[in-house]
Coordinates of N, CA and C in Angstrom, one line a residue:
X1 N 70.7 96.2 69.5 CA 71.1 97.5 70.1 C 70.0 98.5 69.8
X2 N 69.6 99.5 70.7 CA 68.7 100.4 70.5 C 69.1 102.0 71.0
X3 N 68.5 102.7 70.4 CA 68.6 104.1 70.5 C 67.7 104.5 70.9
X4 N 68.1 105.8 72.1 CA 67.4 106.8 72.7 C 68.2 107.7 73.0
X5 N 67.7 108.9 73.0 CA 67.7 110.3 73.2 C 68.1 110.5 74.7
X6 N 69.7 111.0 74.6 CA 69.9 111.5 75.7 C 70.5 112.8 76.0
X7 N 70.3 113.5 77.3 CA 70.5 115.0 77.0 C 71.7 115.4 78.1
X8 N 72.4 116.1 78.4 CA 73.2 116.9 79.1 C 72.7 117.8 80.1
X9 N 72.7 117.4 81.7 CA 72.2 118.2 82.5 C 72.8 119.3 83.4
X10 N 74.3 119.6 82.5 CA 74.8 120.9 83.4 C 74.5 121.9 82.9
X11 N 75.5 123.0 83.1 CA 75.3 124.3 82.7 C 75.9 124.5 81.3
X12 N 75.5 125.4 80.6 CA 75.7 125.8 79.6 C 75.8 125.0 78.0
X13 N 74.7 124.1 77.8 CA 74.6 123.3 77.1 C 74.7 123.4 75.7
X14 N 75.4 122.6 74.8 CA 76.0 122.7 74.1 C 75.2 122.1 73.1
X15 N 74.4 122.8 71.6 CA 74.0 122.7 70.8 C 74.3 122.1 69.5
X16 N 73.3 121.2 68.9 CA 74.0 120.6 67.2 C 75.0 119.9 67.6
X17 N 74.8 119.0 68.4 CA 76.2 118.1 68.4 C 75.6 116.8 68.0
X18 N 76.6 116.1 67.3 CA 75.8 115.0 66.9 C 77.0 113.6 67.6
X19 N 76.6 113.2 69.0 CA 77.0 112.4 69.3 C 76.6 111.0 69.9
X20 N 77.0 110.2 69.8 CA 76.2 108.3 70.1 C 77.3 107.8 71.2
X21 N 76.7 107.8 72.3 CA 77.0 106.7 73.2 C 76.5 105.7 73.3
X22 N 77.2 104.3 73.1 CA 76.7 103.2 73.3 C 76.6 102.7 74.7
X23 N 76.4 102.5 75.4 CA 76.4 102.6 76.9 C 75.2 101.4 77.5
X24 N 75.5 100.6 78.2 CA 74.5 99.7 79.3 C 74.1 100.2 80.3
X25 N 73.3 100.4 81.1 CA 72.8 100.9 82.0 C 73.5 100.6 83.6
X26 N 74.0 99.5 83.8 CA 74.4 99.0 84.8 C 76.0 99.2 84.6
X27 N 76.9 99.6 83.6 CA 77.8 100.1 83.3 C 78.2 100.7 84.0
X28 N 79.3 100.3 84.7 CA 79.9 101.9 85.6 C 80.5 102.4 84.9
X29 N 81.6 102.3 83.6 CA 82.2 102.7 82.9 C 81.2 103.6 82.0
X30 N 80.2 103.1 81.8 CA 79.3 104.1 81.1 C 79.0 104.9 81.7
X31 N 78.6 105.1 82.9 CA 77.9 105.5 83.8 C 79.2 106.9 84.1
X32 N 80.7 106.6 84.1 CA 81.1 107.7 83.9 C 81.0 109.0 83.1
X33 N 81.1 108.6 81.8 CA 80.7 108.8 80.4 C 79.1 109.7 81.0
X34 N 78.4 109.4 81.2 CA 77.0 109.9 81.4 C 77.1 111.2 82.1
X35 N 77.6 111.2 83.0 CA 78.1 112.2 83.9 C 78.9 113.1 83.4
X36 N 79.9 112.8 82.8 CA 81.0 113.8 82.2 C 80.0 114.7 80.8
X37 N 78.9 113.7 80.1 CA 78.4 114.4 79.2 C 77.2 115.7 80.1
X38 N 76.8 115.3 81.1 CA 75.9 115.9 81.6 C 76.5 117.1 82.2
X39 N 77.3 117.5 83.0 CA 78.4 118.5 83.5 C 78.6 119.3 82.2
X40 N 79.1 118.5 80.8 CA 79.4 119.5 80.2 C 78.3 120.0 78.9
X41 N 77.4 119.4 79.3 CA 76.1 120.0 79.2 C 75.8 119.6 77.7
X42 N 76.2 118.5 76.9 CA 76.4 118.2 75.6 C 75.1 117.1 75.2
X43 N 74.3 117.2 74.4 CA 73.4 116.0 74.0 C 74.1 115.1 73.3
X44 N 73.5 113.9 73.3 CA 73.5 112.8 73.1 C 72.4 111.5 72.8
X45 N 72.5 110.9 71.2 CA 71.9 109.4 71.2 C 72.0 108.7 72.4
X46 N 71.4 107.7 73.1 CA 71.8 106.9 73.5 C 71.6 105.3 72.9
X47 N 72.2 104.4 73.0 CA 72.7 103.4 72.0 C 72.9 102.2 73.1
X48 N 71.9 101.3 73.2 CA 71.7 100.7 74.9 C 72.3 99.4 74.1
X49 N 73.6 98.8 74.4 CA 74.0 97.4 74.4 C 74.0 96.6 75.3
X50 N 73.4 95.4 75.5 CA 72.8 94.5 76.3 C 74.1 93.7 76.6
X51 N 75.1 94.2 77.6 CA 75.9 93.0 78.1 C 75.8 91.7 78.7
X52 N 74.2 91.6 79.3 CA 73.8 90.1 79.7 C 73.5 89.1 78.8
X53 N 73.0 90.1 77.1 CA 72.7 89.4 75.7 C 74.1 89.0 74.7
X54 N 75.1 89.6 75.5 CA 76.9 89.5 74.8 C 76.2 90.5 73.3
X55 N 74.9 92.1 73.7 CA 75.4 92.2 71.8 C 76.6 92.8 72.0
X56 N 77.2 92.8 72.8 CA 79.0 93.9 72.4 C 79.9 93.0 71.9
X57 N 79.2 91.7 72.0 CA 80.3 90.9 70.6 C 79.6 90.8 69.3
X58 N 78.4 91.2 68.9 CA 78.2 91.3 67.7 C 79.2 91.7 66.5
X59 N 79.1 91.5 65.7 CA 79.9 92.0 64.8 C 80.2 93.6 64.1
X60 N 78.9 94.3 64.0 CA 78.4 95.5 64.0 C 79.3 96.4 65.5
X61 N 79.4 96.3 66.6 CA 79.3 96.5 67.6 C 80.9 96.3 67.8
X62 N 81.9 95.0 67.2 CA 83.4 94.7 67.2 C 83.9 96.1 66.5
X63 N 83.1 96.2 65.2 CA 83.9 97.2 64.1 C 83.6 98.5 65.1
X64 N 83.0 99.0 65.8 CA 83.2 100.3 67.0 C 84.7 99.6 67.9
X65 N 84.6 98.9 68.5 CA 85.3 98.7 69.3 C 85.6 96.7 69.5
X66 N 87.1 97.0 68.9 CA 87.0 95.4 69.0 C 87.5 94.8 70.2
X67 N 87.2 95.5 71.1 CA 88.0 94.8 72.5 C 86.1 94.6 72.6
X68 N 85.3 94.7 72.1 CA 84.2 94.7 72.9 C 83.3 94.8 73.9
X69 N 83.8 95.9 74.7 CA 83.0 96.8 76.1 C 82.3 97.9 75.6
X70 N 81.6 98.6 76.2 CA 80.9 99.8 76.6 C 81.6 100.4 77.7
X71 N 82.2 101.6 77.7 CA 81.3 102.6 76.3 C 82.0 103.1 75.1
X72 N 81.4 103.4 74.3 CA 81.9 104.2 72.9 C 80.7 105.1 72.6
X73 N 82.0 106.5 72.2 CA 81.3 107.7 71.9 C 81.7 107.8 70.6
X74 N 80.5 108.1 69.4 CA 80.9 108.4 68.4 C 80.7 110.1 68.1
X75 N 82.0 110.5 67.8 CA 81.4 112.1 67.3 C 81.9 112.2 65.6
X76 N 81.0 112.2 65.3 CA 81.0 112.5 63.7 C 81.9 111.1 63.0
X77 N 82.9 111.2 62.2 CA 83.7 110.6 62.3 C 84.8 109.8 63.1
X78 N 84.9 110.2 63.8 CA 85.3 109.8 65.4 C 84.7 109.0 66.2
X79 N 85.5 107.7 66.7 CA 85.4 106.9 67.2 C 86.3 106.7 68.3
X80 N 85.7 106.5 69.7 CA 86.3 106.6 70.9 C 85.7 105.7 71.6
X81 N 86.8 104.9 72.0 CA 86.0 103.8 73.1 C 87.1 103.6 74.7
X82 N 86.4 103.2 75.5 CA 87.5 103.1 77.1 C 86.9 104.4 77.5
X83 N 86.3 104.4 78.8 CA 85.7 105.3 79.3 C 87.2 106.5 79.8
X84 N 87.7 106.3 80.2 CA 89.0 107.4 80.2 C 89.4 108.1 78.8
X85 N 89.8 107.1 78.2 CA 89.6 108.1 76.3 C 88.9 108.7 75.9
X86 N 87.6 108.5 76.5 CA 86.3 109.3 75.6 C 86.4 110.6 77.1
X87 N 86.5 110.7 77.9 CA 86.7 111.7 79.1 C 87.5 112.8 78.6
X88 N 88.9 111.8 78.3 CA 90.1 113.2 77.9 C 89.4 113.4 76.4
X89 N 88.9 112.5 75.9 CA 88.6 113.5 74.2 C 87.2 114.6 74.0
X90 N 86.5 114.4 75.2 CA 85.7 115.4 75.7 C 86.5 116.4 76.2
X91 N 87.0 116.3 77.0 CA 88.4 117.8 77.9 C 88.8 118.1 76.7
X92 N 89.4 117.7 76.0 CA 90.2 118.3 75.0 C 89.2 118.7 73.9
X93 N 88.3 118.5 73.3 CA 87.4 118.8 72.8 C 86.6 119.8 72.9
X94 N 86.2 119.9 74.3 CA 85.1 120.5 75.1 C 85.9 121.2 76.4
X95 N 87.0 121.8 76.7 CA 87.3 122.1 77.6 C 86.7 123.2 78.5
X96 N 86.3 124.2 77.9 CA 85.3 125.3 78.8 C 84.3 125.1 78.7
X97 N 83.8 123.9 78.5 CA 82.6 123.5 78.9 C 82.0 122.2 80.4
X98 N 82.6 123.0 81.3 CA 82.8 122.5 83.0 C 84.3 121.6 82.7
X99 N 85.7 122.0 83.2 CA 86.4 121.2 83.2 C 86.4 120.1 84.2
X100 N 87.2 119.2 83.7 CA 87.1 117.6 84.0 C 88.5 117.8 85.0
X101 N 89.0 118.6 84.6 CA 90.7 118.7 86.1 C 90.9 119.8 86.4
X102 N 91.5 120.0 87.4 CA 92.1 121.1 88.2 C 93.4 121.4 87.4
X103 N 93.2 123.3 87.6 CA 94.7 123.4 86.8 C 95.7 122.8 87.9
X104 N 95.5 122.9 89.1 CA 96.6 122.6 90.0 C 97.1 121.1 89.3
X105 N 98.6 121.2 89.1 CA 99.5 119.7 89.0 C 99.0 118.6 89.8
X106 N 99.0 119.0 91.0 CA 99.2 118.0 92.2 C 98.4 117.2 91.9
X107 N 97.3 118.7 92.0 CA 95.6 117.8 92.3 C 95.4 117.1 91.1
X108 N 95.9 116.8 90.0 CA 95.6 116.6 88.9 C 95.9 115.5 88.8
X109 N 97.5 114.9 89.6 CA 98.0 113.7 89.5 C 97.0 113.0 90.9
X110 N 96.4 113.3 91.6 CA 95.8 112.9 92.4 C 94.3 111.9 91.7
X111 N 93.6 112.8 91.0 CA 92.7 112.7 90.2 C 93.0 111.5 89.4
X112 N 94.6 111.9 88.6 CA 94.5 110.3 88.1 C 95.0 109.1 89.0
X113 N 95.2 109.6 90.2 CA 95.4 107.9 90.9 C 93.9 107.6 91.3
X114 N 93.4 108.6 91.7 CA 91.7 107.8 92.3 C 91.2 106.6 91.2
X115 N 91.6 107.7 89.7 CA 90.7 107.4 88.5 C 91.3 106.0 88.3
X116 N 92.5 105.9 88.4 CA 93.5 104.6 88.5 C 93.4 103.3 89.3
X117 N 92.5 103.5 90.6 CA 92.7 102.7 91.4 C 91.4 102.1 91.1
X118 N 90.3 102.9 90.3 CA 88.6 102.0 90.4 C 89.0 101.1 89.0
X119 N 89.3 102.3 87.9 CA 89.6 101.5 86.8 C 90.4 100.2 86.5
X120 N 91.2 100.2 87.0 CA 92.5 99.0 87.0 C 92.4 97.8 88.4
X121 N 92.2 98.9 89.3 CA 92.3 97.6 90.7 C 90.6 97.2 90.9
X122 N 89.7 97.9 90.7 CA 88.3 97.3 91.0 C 87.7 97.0 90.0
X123 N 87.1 97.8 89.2 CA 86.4 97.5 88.1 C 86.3 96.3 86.9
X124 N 87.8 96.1 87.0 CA 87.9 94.9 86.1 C 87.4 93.6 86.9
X125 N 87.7 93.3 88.2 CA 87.4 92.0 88.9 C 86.2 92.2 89.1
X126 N 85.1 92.8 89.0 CA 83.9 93.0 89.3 C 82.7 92.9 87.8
X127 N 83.3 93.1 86.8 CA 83.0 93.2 85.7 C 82.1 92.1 85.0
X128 N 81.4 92.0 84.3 CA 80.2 90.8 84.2 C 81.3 89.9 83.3
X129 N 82.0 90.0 82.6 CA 82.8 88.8 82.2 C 83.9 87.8 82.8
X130 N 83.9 88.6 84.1 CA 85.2 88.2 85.0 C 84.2 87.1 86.2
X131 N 83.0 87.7 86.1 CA 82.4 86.8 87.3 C 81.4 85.7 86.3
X132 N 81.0 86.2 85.3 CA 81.1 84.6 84.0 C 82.4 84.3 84.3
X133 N 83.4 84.7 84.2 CA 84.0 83.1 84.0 C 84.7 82.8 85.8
X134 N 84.4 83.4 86.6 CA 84.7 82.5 87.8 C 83.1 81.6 87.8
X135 N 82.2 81.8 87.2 CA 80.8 80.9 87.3 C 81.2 79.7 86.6
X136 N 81.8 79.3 85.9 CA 82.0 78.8 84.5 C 83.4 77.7 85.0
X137 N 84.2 78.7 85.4 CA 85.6 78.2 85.8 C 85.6 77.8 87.5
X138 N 84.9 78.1 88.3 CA 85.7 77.9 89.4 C 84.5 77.3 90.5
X139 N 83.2 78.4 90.0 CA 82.4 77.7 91.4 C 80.9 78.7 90.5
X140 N 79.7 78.3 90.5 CA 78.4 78.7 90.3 C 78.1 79.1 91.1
X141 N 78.1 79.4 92.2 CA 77.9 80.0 93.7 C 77.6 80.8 93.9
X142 N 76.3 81.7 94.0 CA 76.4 83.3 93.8 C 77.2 83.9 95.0
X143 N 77.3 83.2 95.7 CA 78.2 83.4 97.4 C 79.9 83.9 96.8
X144 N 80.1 82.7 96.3 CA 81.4 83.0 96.2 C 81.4 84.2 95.4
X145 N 81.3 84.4 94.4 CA 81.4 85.8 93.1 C 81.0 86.5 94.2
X146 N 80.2 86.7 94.9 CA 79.6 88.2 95.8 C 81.0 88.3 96.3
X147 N 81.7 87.1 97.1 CA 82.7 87.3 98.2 C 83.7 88.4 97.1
X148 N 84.3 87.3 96.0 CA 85.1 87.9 95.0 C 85.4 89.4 95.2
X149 N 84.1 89.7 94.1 CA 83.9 91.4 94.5 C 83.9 92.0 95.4
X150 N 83.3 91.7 96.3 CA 83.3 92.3 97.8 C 84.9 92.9 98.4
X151 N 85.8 91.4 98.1 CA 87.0 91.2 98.5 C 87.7 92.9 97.6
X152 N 87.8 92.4 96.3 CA 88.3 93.5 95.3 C 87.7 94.7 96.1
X153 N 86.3 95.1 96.1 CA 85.9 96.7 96.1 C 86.4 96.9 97.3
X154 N 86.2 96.3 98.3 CA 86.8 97.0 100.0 C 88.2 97.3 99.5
X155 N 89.3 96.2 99.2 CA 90.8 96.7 99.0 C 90.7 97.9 98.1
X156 N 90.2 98.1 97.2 CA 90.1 99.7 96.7 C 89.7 100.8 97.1
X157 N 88.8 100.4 98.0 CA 87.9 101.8 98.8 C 89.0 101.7 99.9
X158 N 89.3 100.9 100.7 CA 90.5 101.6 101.3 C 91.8 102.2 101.1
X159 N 92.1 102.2 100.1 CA 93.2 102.7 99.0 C 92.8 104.3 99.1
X160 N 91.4 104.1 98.2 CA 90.8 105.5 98.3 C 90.5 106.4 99.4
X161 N 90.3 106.0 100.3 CA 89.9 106.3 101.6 C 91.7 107.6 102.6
X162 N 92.7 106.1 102.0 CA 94.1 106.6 102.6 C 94.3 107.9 101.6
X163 N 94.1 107.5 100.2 CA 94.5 108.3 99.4 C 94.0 109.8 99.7
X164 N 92.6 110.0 99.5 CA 91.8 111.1 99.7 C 92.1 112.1 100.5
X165 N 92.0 111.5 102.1 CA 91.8 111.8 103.3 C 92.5 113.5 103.0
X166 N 93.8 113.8 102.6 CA 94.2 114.9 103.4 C 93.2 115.5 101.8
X167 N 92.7 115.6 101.1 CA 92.6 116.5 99.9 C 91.2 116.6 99.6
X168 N 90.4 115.5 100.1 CA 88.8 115.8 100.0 C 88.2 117.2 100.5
X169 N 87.3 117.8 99.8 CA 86.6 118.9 100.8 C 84.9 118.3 100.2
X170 N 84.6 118.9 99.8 CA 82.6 118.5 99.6 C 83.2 117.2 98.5
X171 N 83.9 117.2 97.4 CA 83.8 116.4 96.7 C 85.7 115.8 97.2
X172 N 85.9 114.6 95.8 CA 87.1 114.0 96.2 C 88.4 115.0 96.5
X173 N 88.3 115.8 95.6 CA 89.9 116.2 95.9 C 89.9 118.1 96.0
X174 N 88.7 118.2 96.6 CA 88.5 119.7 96.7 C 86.8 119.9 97.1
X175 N 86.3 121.3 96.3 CA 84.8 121.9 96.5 C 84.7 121.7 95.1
X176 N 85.2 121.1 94.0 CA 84.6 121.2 92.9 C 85.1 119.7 92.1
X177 N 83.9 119.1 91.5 CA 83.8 117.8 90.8 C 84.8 117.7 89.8
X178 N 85.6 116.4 90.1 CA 86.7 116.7 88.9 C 86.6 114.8 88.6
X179 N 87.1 114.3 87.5 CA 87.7 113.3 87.3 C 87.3 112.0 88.2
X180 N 88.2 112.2 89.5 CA 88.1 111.3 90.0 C 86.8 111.2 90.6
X181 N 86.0 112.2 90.8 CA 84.8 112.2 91.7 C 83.6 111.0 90.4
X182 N 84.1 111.3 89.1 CA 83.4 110.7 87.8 C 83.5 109.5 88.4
X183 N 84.3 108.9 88.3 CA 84.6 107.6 88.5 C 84.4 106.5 90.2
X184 N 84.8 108.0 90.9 CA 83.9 107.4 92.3 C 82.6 106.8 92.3
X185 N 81.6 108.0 91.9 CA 80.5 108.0 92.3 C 79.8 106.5 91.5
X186 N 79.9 106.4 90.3 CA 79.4 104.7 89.7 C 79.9 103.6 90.8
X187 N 81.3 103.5 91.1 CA 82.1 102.9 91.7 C 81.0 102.1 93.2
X188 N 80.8 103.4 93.5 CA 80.4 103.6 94.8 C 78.5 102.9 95.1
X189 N 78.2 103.1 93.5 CA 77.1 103.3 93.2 C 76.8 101.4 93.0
X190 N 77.6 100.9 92.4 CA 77.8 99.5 92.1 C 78.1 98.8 93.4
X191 N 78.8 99.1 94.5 CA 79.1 98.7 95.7 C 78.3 98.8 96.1
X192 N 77.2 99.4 96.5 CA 76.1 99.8 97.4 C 75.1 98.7 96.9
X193 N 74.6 98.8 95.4 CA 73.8 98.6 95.0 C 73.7 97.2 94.3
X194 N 74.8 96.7 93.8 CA 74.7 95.1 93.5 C 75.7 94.4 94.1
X195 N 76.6 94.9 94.8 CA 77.6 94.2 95.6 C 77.4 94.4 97.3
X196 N 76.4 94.9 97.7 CA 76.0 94.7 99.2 C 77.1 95.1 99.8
X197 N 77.9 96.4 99.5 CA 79.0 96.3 100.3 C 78.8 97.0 102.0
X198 N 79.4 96.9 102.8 CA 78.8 97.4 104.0 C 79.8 99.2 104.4
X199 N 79.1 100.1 103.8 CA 79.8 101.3 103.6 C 80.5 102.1 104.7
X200 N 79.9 101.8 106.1 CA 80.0 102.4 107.0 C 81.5 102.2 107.4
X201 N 82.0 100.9 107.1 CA 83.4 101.0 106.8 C 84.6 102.5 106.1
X202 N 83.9 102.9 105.3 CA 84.2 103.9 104.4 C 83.3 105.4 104.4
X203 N 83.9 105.8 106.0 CA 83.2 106.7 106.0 C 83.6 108.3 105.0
X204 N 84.4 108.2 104.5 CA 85.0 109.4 103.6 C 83.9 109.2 102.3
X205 N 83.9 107.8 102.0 CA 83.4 107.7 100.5 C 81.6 107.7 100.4
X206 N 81.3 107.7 102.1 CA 79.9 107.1 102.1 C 79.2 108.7 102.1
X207 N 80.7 109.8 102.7 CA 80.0 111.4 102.9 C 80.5 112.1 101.4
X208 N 81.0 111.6 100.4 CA 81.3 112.1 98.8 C 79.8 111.4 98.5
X209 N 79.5 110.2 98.6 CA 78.2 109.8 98.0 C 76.9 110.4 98.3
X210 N 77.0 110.6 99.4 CA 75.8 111.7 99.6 C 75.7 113.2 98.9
X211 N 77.4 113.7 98.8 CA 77.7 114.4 98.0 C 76.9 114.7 96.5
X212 N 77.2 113.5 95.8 CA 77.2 113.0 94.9 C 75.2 112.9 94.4
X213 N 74.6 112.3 95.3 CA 73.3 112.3 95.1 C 72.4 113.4 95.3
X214 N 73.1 114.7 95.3 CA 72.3 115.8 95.6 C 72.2 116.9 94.2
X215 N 73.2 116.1 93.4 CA 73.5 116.7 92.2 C 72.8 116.3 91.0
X216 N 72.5 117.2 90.2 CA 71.0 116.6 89.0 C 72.4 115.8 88.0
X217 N 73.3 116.3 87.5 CA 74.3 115.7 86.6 C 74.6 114.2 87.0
X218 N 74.7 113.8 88.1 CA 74.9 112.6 88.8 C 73.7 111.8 88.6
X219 N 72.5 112.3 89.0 CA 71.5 111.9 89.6 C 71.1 111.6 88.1
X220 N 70.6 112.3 86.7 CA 70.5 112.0 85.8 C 71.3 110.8 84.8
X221 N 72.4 110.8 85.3 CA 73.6 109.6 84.6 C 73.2 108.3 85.4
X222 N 72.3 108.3 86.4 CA 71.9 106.5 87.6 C 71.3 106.1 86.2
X223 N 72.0 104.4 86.7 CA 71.6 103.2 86.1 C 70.1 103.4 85.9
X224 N 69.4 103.2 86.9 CA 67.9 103.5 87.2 C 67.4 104.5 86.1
X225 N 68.1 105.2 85.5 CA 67.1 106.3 84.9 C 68.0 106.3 83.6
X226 N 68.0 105.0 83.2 CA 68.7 104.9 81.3 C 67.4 104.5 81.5
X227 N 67.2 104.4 79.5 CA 66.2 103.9 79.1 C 66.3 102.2 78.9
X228 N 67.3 102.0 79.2 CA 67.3 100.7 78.9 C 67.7 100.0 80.3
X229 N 67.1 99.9 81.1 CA 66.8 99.8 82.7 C 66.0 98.8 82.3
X230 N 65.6 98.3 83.2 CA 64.6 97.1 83.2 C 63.4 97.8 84.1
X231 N 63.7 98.9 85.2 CA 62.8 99.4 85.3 C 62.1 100.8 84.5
X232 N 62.5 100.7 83.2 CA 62.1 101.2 82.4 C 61.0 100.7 81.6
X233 N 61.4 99.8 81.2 CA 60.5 99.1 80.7 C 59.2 98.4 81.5
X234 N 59.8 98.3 82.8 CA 58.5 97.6 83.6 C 57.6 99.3 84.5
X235 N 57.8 100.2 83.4 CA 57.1 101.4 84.5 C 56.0 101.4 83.1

């Protein structure tokens, strides 16, 4: 595992903080985490664990987190792992520093079904252990695993799509980035970009993603621009 320096690209940036994300680049779950630190404008180690090398089962790496994923935020003594737990323990932590939800109720419970539907219904069946073991268990195919995923992300994006529709305005659930937009935009970002998904189907999610890419907080949390990218190393 390796460290590098990472910074917070929203407003009002938050000084002397001494915090470690362990995070993979290709992570969407990290890839949340990146974003929510950048919004609320907070620095950060970065702590690059190689999920193609399995170090998140090291042993070093279990005693953080023994379910063994990425990401985990360490703040001081504090230890936080599951990208939704390290989100609320930033809100709660860091709350006027760009909030992560709308005071409105509604919108709030809205925010957590988006967040609900990538984390629980997509993310998991797409995930680099789940398609190891359909390699392993079922078929080596790269055909089939693409299908897999493909299959999973479309039944979510249309979930999202029904869900959204009456509540979107520039971002998911209004004119201002909350929660679930965190969790779209990797989501979206993974579909596009290693799952070949065909977006045009999803025209709600394909006009948030444009959204999405015009923003330095967003734009700064891409896979592409960790240090531990492979086009990092090859620039």
């Amino acid at each position: 595992m390796e460290g590098e320096s990472g910074s917070g690209s929203g407003s009002g940036e938050v000084k002397k903080q001494k915090l470690k994300l362990y995070s993979f680049w290709w992570s969407t779950c990290s890839f949340r985490v990146r974003i929510a630190l950048n919004f609320k404008g907070l620095k950060y180690e970065y702590k690059s664990v190689n999920l193609l090398k399995g170090e998140q089962l090291n042993p070093e790496f279990i005693k953080l987190n023994p379910s063994g994923n990425v990401p985990v935020l360490v703040d001081g003594d504090t230890v936080v792992a599951d990208s939704l737990a390290i989100l609320m323990y930033l809100e709660d932590k860091y709350p006027h520093h760009y909030p992560l939800l709308p005071q409105d109720i509604h919108k709030r419970a809205i925010n957590y079904q988006a967040a609900n539907i990538v984390s629980s219904s997509i993310q998991p069946l797409q995930k680099v252990a789940t398609l190891k073991c359909i390699d392993e268990k079922i078929s080596s195919d790269p055909d089939v695993k693409l299908a897999w995923a493909q299959h999973y992300i479309k039944k979510g994006f249309v979930a999202l799509e029904r869900l959204l529709k009456d509540y979107a305005g520039r971002f998911a659930t209004g004119d201002e980035v909350y929660l679930a937009d965190l969790f779209l935009a990797p989501q979206i970002h993974a579909a596009i970009k290693r799952f070949n998904v065909d977006m045009t189907q999803f025209p709600l999610l394909s006009r948030l993603n444009e959204a999405y890419n015009e923003i330095p907080a967003f734009q700064d949390a891409m896979p592409e621009k960790q240090p531990d990218t492979p086009l990092a190393s090859a620039s």
